Short mmCIF file of C-alpha atoms and ligand atoms in Angstrom, two decimals:
data_model
loop_
_atom_site.label_atom_id
_atom_site.label_comp_id
_atom_site.label_asym_id
_atom_site.label_seq_id
_atom_site.Cartn_x
_atom_site.Cartn_y
_atom_site.Cartn_z
CA MET A 1 -16.12 1.73 14.71
CA ASN A 2 -15.98 4.95 16.75
CA THR A 3 -18.04 7.95 15.74
CA PRO A 4 -16.18 9.74 12.90
CA THR A 5 -14.99 13.08 14.18
CA THR A 6 -12.52 14.47 11.66
CA LEU A 7 -12.79 15.03 7.95
CA TRP A 8 -10.81 11.99 6.97
CA GLN A 9 -12.79 9.80 9.31
CA ARG A 10 -16.06 11.11 7.90
CA GLN A 11 -14.73 10.38 4.26
CA LEU A 12 -13.72 6.88 5.33
CA ALA A 13 -17.20 6.25 6.74
CA GLU A 14 -18.69 7.48 3.48
CA ALA A 15 -16.49 5.21 1.33
CA PHE A 16 -18.27 3.02 -1.15
CA SER A 17 -19.03 -0.37 0.25
CA SER A 18 -21.81 -1.47 -2.26
CA VAL A 19 -20.87 -2.65 -5.70
CA ASP A 20 -24.33 -1.46 -7.00
CA ALA A 21 -23.99 1.99 -5.61
CA LEU A 22 -20.48 2.31 -7.12
CA CYS A 23 -21.75 1.11 -10.47
CA ARG A 24 -24.70 3.58 -10.41
CA HIS A 25 -22.36 6.40 -9.40
CA LEU A 26 -19.98 5.46 -12.35
CA GLN A 27 -22.94 5.09 -14.82
CA LEU A 28 -22.16 1.39 -15.37
CA ASP A 29 -24.73 -1.36 -15.73
CA SER A 30 -23.72 -3.75 -13.01
CA SER A 31 -25.79 -6.70 -14.50
CA SER A 32 -23.34 -6.55 -17.60
CA LEU A 33 -20.31 -6.86 -15.41
CA PRO A 34 -18.62 -10.29 -14.36
CA LEU A 35 -19.10 -9.42 -10.64
CA LEU A 36 -18.30 -11.60 -7.72
CA PRO A 37 -21.36 -11.93 -5.48
CA GLN A 38 -19.96 -9.83 -2.55
CA PHE A 39 -18.15 -11.86 0.06
CA LYS A 40 -17.86 -10.79 3.59
CA ASP A 41 -14.13 -11.42 4.28
CA PHE A 42 -12.92 -8.85 1.72
CA PRO A 43 -15.88 -6.74 0.64
CA LEU A 44 -15.58 -3.75 -1.69
CA ARG A 45 -14.23 -0.70 -0.12
CA VAL A 46 -13.14 2.52 -1.91
CA PRO A 47 -13.19 6.25 -0.78
CA ARG A 48 -15.08 8.66 -2.94
CA GLY A 49 -11.94 10.75 -3.66
CA PHE A 50 -10.40 7.69 -5.42
CA VAL A 51 -13.60 7.03 -7.29
CA ASP A 52 -13.52 10.62 -8.42
CA CYS A 53 -10.40 9.74 -10.33
CA MET A 54 -12.19 6.99 -12.31
CA GLU A 55 -13.70 7.57 -15.77
CA LYS A 56 -17.43 7.41 -15.76
CA GLY A 57 -18.95 4.83 -18.13
CA ASN A 58 -15.78 2.89 -18.47
CA PRO A 59 -15.84 -0.68 -17.11
CA PHE A 60 -12.20 -1.17 -17.90
CA ASP A 61 -11.00 1.80 -16.01
CA PRO A 62 -7.64 1.06 -14.57
CA LEU A 63 -8.52 2.33 -11.07
CA LEU A 64 -11.88 0.49 -11.08
CA ARG A 65 -10.15 -2.72 -11.96
CA GLN A 66 -8.08 -2.44 -8.71
CA VAL A 67 -11.14 -2.40 -6.44
CA LEU A 68 -14.07 -4.08 -8.19
CA PRO A 69 -14.75 -7.72 -6.91
CA VAL A 70 -14.96 -9.90 -10.11
CA GLN A 71 -15.50 -13.64 -10.76
CA ASP A 72 -11.86 -14.08 -11.89
CA GLU A 73 -11.09 -14.20 -8.30
CA LEU A 74 -12.55 -17.62 -7.98
CA GLN A 75 -10.22 -19.00 -10.64
CA ASP A 76 -7.60 -21.44 -9.26
CA PHE A 77 -3.95 -20.70 -10.28
CA PRO A 78 -1.25 -23.16 -9.51
CA GLY A 79 1.39 -21.76 -6.99
CA TYR A 80 -1.03 -19.32 -5.37
CA SER A 81 -1.64 -19.67 -1.65
CA PHE A 82 -2.78 -17.81 1.54
CA ASP A 83 0.68 -16.95 2.68
CA PRO A 84 2.52 -16.20 -0.49
CA VAL A 85 5.60 -14.26 0.88
CA GLY A 86 6.18 -16.39 3.99
CA ASP A 87 4.98 -13.71 6.37
CA LEU A 88 3.79 -16.17 9.00
CA ASN A 89 7.26 -17.84 9.25
CA ALA A 90 8.75 -14.41 9.94
CA VAL A 91 6.32 -13.43 12.70
CA ALA A 92 8.70 -12.77 15.67
CA GLN A 93 5.74 -12.07 17.95
CA ALA A 94 2.25 -10.65 17.67
CA GLY A 95 2.47 -7.58 15.36
CA VAL A 96 6.21 -7.98 14.60
CA ILE A 97 7.53 -9.33 11.36
CA HIS A 98 11.33 -9.57 11.43
CA LYS A 99 12.49 -10.89 8.18
CA TYR A 100 15.11 -8.57 6.86
CA GLN A 101 18.42 -7.60 8.52
CA GLY A 102 18.28 -4.24 10.25
CA ARG A 103 14.75 -3.64 9.51
CA LEU A 104 11.53 -4.77 11.16
CA LEU A 105 7.96 -4.50 10.21
CA LEU A 106 5.11 -3.68 12.64
CA ILE A 107 1.56 -4.83 11.65
CA CYS A 108 -0.11 -1.75 13.15
CA THR A 109 -3.62 -2.61 12.14
CA GLY A 110 -5.51 -4.98 9.75
CA GLY A 111 -7.66 -2.31 8.33
CA CYS A 112 -7.17 -0.40 5.08
CA ALA A 113 -9.14 2.65 3.62
CA VAL A 114 -9.38 0.85 0.28
CA HIS A 115 -9.68 -2.88 -0.45
CA CYS A 116 -7.18 -3.76 -3.36
CA ARG A 117 -8.34 -6.93 -5.03
CA TYR A 118 -4.73 -7.85 -5.74
CA CYS A 119 -3.64 -7.49 -2.12
CA PHE A 120 -1.07 -10.05 -0.94
CA ARG A 121 -2.21 -9.83 2.64
CA ARG A 122 -5.79 -10.33 2.01
CA HIS A 123 -5.77 -13.64 3.80
CA PHE A 124 -3.48 -12.42 6.76
CA PRO A 125 -4.72 -13.53 10.12
CA TYR A 126 -4.94 -9.93 11.39
CA ASN A 127 -7.19 -10.72 14.31
CA ASP A 128 -4.43 -12.80 15.92
CA LEU A 129 -1.53 -10.88 14.71
CA GLN A 130 -2.12 -7.26 14.48
CA LEU A 131 -0.57 -4.98 17.08
CA SER A 132 -3.21 -4.23 19.65
CA SER A 133 -2.69 -1.66 22.46
CA GLN A 134 -1.93 -4.54 24.87
CA LYS A 135 0.81 -6.02 22.56
CA MET A 136 2.42 -2.62 21.97
CA ASN A 137 4.83 -2.65 24.84
CA GLN A 138 6.06 -6.22 24.03
CA ALA A 139 6.64 -5.05 20.41
CA LEU A 140 8.67 -2.00 21.71
CA ASP A 141 10.61 -4.23 23.96
CA TYR A 142 11.45 -6.43 20.98
CA ILE A 143 13.08 -3.51 19.33
CA ILE A 144 14.65 -2.12 22.44
CA THR A 145 16.48 -5.30 23.11
CA ARG A 146 17.88 -5.63 19.50
CA SER A 147 20.37 -2.90 18.76
CA GLU A 148 20.80 -4.15 15.26
CA ILE A 149 17.38 -2.71 14.26
CA LYS A 150 18.14 0.52 12.60
CA GLU A 151 14.78 1.02 10.82
CA VAL A 152 11.18 0.35 12.07
CA ILE A 153 8.57 0.01 9.19
CA LEU A 154 5.00 0.65 10.05
CA SER A 155 2.87 -1.61 7.89
CA GLY A 156 -0.60 -3.29 8.07
CA GLY A 157 -3.10 -3.19 6.75
CA ASP A 158 -2.60 0.61 6.44
CA PRO A 159 -0.83 2.14 9.53
CA LEU A 160 -2.27 5.64 8.58
CA LEU A 161 -5.76 4.17 9.46
CA LEU A 162 -4.75 4.44 13.27
CA SER A 163 -6.17 7.64 14.92
CA ASP A 164 -3.69 10.55 15.43
CA ALA A 165 -3.75 9.91 19.10
CA LYS A 166 -2.63 6.19 18.60
CA LEU A 167 -0.29 6.76 15.72
CA CYS A 168 1.57 9.77 17.16
CA ASP A 169 1.88 7.93 20.47
CA LEU A 170 3.41 4.89 18.66
CA LEU A 171 5.68 7.16 16.62
CA GLU A 172 6.87 8.87 19.64
CA ASN A 173 7.54 5.68 21.56
CA ILE A 174 9.58 4.25 18.62
CA SER A 175 11.56 7.51 18.33
CA ARG A 176 12.71 7.18 22.00
CA ILE A 177 14.63 4.15 21.03
CA GLN A 178 18.27 5.35 20.54
CA HIS A 179 19.42 2.72 17.93
CA VAL A 180 16.47 3.36 15.61
CA GLN A 181 17.83 5.73 12.90
CA ARG A 182 14.83 5.77 10.55
CA ILE A 183 11.09 5.28 10.67
CA ARG A 184 9.37 4.26 7.52
CA ILE A 185 5.63 4.13 6.81
CA HIS A 186 4.17 2.09 3.99
CA SER A 187 0.62 3.39 3.30
CA ARG A 188 -1.80 3.75 0.47
CA ILE A 189 -3.72 6.35 2.37
CA PRO A 190 -1.85 9.42 0.95
CA VAL A 191 -3.31 8.35 -2.48
CA VAL A 192 -6.82 7.17 -1.48
CA LEU A 193 -7.52 9.51 1.37
CA PRO A 194 -5.17 12.42 1.44
CA ALA A 195 -7.28 14.32 4.06
CA ARG A 196 -5.63 11.76 6.57
CA ILE A 197 -2.43 13.89 6.38
CA THR A 198 -3.60 16.12 9.20
CA ASP A 199 -1.65 18.98 10.85
CA LYS A 200 -1.26 16.98 13.96
CA LEU A 201 0.44 14.18 11.96
CA LEU A 202 2.65 16.44 10.16
CA GLN A 203 3.69 18.23 13.38
CA THR A 204 4.48 14.86 15.02
CA LEU A 205 6.52 13.69 12.01
CA ALA A 206 8.53 16.82 11.88
CA SER A 207 9.27 16.63 15.58
CA LEU A 208 10.88 13.27 15.65
CA PRO A 209 14.60 13.06 15.73
CA GLN A 210 14.75 10.13 13.10
CA GLN A 211 14.61 10.48 9.41
CA ILE A 212 11.02 9.69 8.26
CA VAL A 213 10.42 7.87 4.92
CA LEU A 214 6.89 7.59 3.64
CA VAL A 215 6.38 5.03 0.90
CA ILE A 216 3.07 5.68 -0.77
CA HIS A 217 1.53 3.15 -3.08
CA ALA A 218 0.19 4.39 -6.39
CA ASN A 219 -0.16 2.12 -9.39
CA HIS A 220 -1.38 4.42 -12.03
CA ALA A 221 -1.01 8.23 -12.75
CA ASN A 222 -4.71 8.80 -12.65
CA GLU A 223 -4.65 8.08 -8.90
CA LEU A 224 -2.48 11.32 -8.40
CA SER A 225 -5.14 13.99 -7.88
CA SER A 226 -4.61 17.47 -6.85
CA ASP A 227 -5.64 16.66 -3.38
CA VAL A 228 -2.92 14.04 -3.40
CA ALA A 229 -0.46 16.66 -4.57
CA VAL A 230 -1.41 18.98 -1.57
CA ALA A 231 -0.76 16.20 0.93
CA CYS A 232 2.62 15.39 -0.61
CA GLN A 233 3.50 19.00 -0.60
CA HIS A 234 2.76 19.19 3.07
CA LEU A 235 4.65 16.05 3.89
CA LYS A 236 7.72 17.39 1.96
CA GLN A 237 7.49 20.64 3.81
CA HIS A 238 7.73 18.52 7.02
CA ASN A 239 10.98 16.75 5.98
CA VAL A 240 9.35 13.53 5.01
CA THR A 241 11.12 11.65 2.14
CA LEU A 242 8.54 10.35 -0.23
CA LEU A 243 8.96 7.16 -2.29
CA ASN A 244 6.42 5.17 -4.29
CA GLN A 245 5.98 1.46 -4.80
CA SER A 246 3.70 -0.02 -7.32
CA VAL A 247 2.44 -3.45 -8.10
CA LEU A 248 2.65 -4.55 -11.74
CA LEU A 249 -0.90 -5.46 -12.61
CA LYS A 250 -2.37 -6.83 -15.80
CA HIS A 251 -4.83 -4.38 -17.45
CA VAL A 252 -3.91 -1.78 -15.01
CA ASN A 253 -0.52 -0.61 -15.57
CA ASP A 254 1.27 -3.28 -17.72
CA ASN A 255 2.18 -0.82 -20.42
CA SER A 256 5.28 1.11 -20.66
CA ASN A 257 3.70 4.51 -21.48
CA THR A 258 1.42 3.96 -18.43
CA LEU A 259 4.43 3.29 -16.18
CA CYS A 260 6.40 6.20 -17.60
CA ARG A 261 3.51 8.58 -17.06
CA LEU A 262 3.29 7.37 -13.48
CA SER A 263 7.00 7.88 -12.85
CA GLU A 264 6.91 11.43 -14.31
CA LYS A 265 3.83 12.46 -12.32
CA LEU A 266 5.23 11.01 -9.09
CA PHE A 267 8.31 13.14 -9.70
CA ILE A 268 6.16 16.25 -10.22
CA PHE A 269 4.60 15.53 -6.86
CA GLY A 270 8.05 15.26 -5.23
CA ILE A 271 7.97 11.34 -4.97
CA LEU A 272 10.75 9.05 -6.21
CA PRO A 273 9.79 5.65 -7.79
CA TYR A 274 11.15 2.98 -5.48
CA TYR A 275 9.84 -0.43 -6.45
CA LEU A 276 7.83 -2.06 -9.06
CA HIS A 277 6.56 -5.15 -7.44
CA SER A 278 5.77 -8.32 -9.37
CA LEU A 279 2.45 -9.71 -8.04
CA ASP A 280 2.63 -11.75 -4.85
CA ARG A 281 0.78 -15.00 -5.48
CA ALA A 282 -2.10 -14.87 -2.98
CA THR A 283 -5.07 -16.99 -3.68
CA GLY A 284 -7.65 -15.10 -5.69
CA VAL A 285 -5.34 -12.54 -7.44
CA GLY A 286 -3.89 -14.67 -10.23
CA HIS A 287 -5.77 -12.82 -13.01
CA PHE A 288 -3.60 -9.71 -12.28
CA GLU A 289 -0.26 -11.63 -12.99
CA VAL A 290 2.16 -10.15 -15.65
CA SER A 291 4.94 -12.60 -16.77
CA GLU A 292 8.44 -12.00 -15.60
CA GLN A 293 9.50 -11.68 -19.25
CA ARG A 294 6.98 -9.07 -19.93
CA ALA A 295 7.82 -7.21 -16.70
CA LYS A 296 11.57 -7.18 -17.75
CA GLN A 297 10.65 -5.87 -21.19
CA LEU A 298 8.55 -3.01 -19.66
CA ILE A 299 11.51 -1.95 -17.38
CA GLN A 300 13.76 -2.15 -20.39
CA SER A 301 11.50 0.15 -22.28
CA MET A 302 11.26 2.53 -19.29
CA GLN A 303 15.09 2.70 -19.32
CA GLU A 304 15.18 3.74 -22.91
CA THR A 305 12.64 6.53 -22.19
CA LEU A 306 13.32 7.99 -18.65
CA PRO A 307 16.26 9.14 -16.59
CA GLY A 308 17.58 6.44 -14.30
CA TYR A 309 16.05 7.98 -11.20
CA LEU A 310 12.59 7.53 -12.63
CA VAL A 311 12.98 3.91 -13.27
CA PRO A 312 11.69 1.89 -10.23
CA LYS A 313 13.55 -1.37 -9.22
CA LEU A 314 11.68 -4.37 -10.48
CA VAL A 315 11.51 -6.78 -7.61
CA LYS A 316 9.68 -9.78 -6.21
CA GLU A 317 9.21 -10.98 -2.68
CA GLN A 318 10.42 -14.59 -2.18
CA ALA A 319 9.47 -16.53 0.94
CA GLY A 320 12.52 -17.13 3.10
CA ALA A 321 14.98 -14.85 1.09
CA ALA A 322 17.01 -12.26 3.00
CA HIS A 323 15.76 -9.38 0.93
CA LYS A 324 13.61 -8.81 -2.11
CA ILE A 325 14.81 -10.16 -5.39
CA ARG A 326 15.76 -7.90 -8.23
CA LEU A 327 14.40 -9.15 -11.56
CA ALA A 328 16.15 -6.48 -13.70
C1 PLP B 1 9.67 -5.29 1.80
C2 PLP B 1 9.84 -5.66 3.12
C3 PLP B 1 10.69 -4.84 4.03
C4 PLP B 1 11.58 -3.75 3.49
O1 PLP B 1 12.44 -4.10 2.46
P1 PLP B 1 13.25 -2.96 1.65
O2 PLP B 1 13.86 -3.80 0.62
O3 PLP B 1 14.12 -2.43 2.62
O4 PLP B 1 12.19 -2.06 1.17
C5 PLP B 1 10.96 -5.31 5.38
N1 PLP B 1 10.26 -6.23 5.81
C6 PLP B 1 9.41 -6.94 5.02
C7 PLP B 1 8.70 -8.18 5.69
C8 PLP B 1 9.04 -6.60 3.74
O5 PLP B 1 8.19 -7.28 3.04
S1 SF4 B 2 -3.88 -0.84 0.95
FE1 SF4 B 2 -2.14 -2.38 0.84
S2 SF4 B 2 -2.62 -3.78 2.51
FE2 SF4 B 2 -4.49 -2.60 2.11
S3 SF4 B 2 -5.81 -3.80 0.81
FE3 SF4 B 2 -4.51 -2.33 -0.51
S4 SF4 B 2 -2.61 -3.60 -1.01
FE4 SF4 B 2 -3.71 -4.58 0.67
#
């Protein structure tokens, strides 16, 4: 990795990568937890700002559960696989996933600021398929020659992990394509590393002729700190539309009060709830699954409590389908 130069890059370099250090910091006895012996493909990674939102001494903290590698990950669940949503079939060329009409997804990088244990792309072959600088022009050509593509979605990994120089260059290159009307960024970074929302990024986003949508990824109200509020406020001031998608996760947010609190806090931050995703069945994540029946009950209960615009759409991703599937 390059020498960190900016605040967010320093914070990223200082993220927890040792389970023992994290447990010590949280005043937890690591020997009493059902930990996975660390494995190198998908090690612990969690920025300190996110850890600051966890409750000390609580091994069941809903944020901790999202990042702590536990033995449950070794359990085999039927129907779970390495490519649960059919990403690999939809790879048009390196870095480009073209699955849905009018929208196309760029795999900007394989890296993330946080390693979420439930991640559906935790087995994705990023080394071959992420968008390296060499493959960038081919990806742009793919978009240029297809006038039906109205929206380009930056995904990953986490696209905001790119440096400002690379990211702004990419955004500007996409923005020059006439038929692209919207640019969407899917990122967990505004939540886990809000210092990444730099002035340079904000200036660039505001300067683009396209409408910009940023879909953040928060699963629990406790993730939404005052630093996150400031980053969101800056994004709003620069005309970025903010949406949230969550994943429904057992023992993290599978409770209607928890989900309602999340929606209400999102709205205070200027973010609209977009999707509540049912878990994608990637190997190693089955212990997070919530049944479809329970998911529908939760949405029903949210509908009874909240105004319609604060109830996210309950969806699942289905390999080969032309769009995400609504469950309720
Ligand atoms: C979710 C997703 C999109 C965007 O779908 P929307 O329903 O428009 O949010 C695009 N491409 C892929 C591969 C996706 O998984
Ligand atoms: S930020 Fe998204 S892509 Fe990265 S590990 Fe978490 S869920 Fe996976």
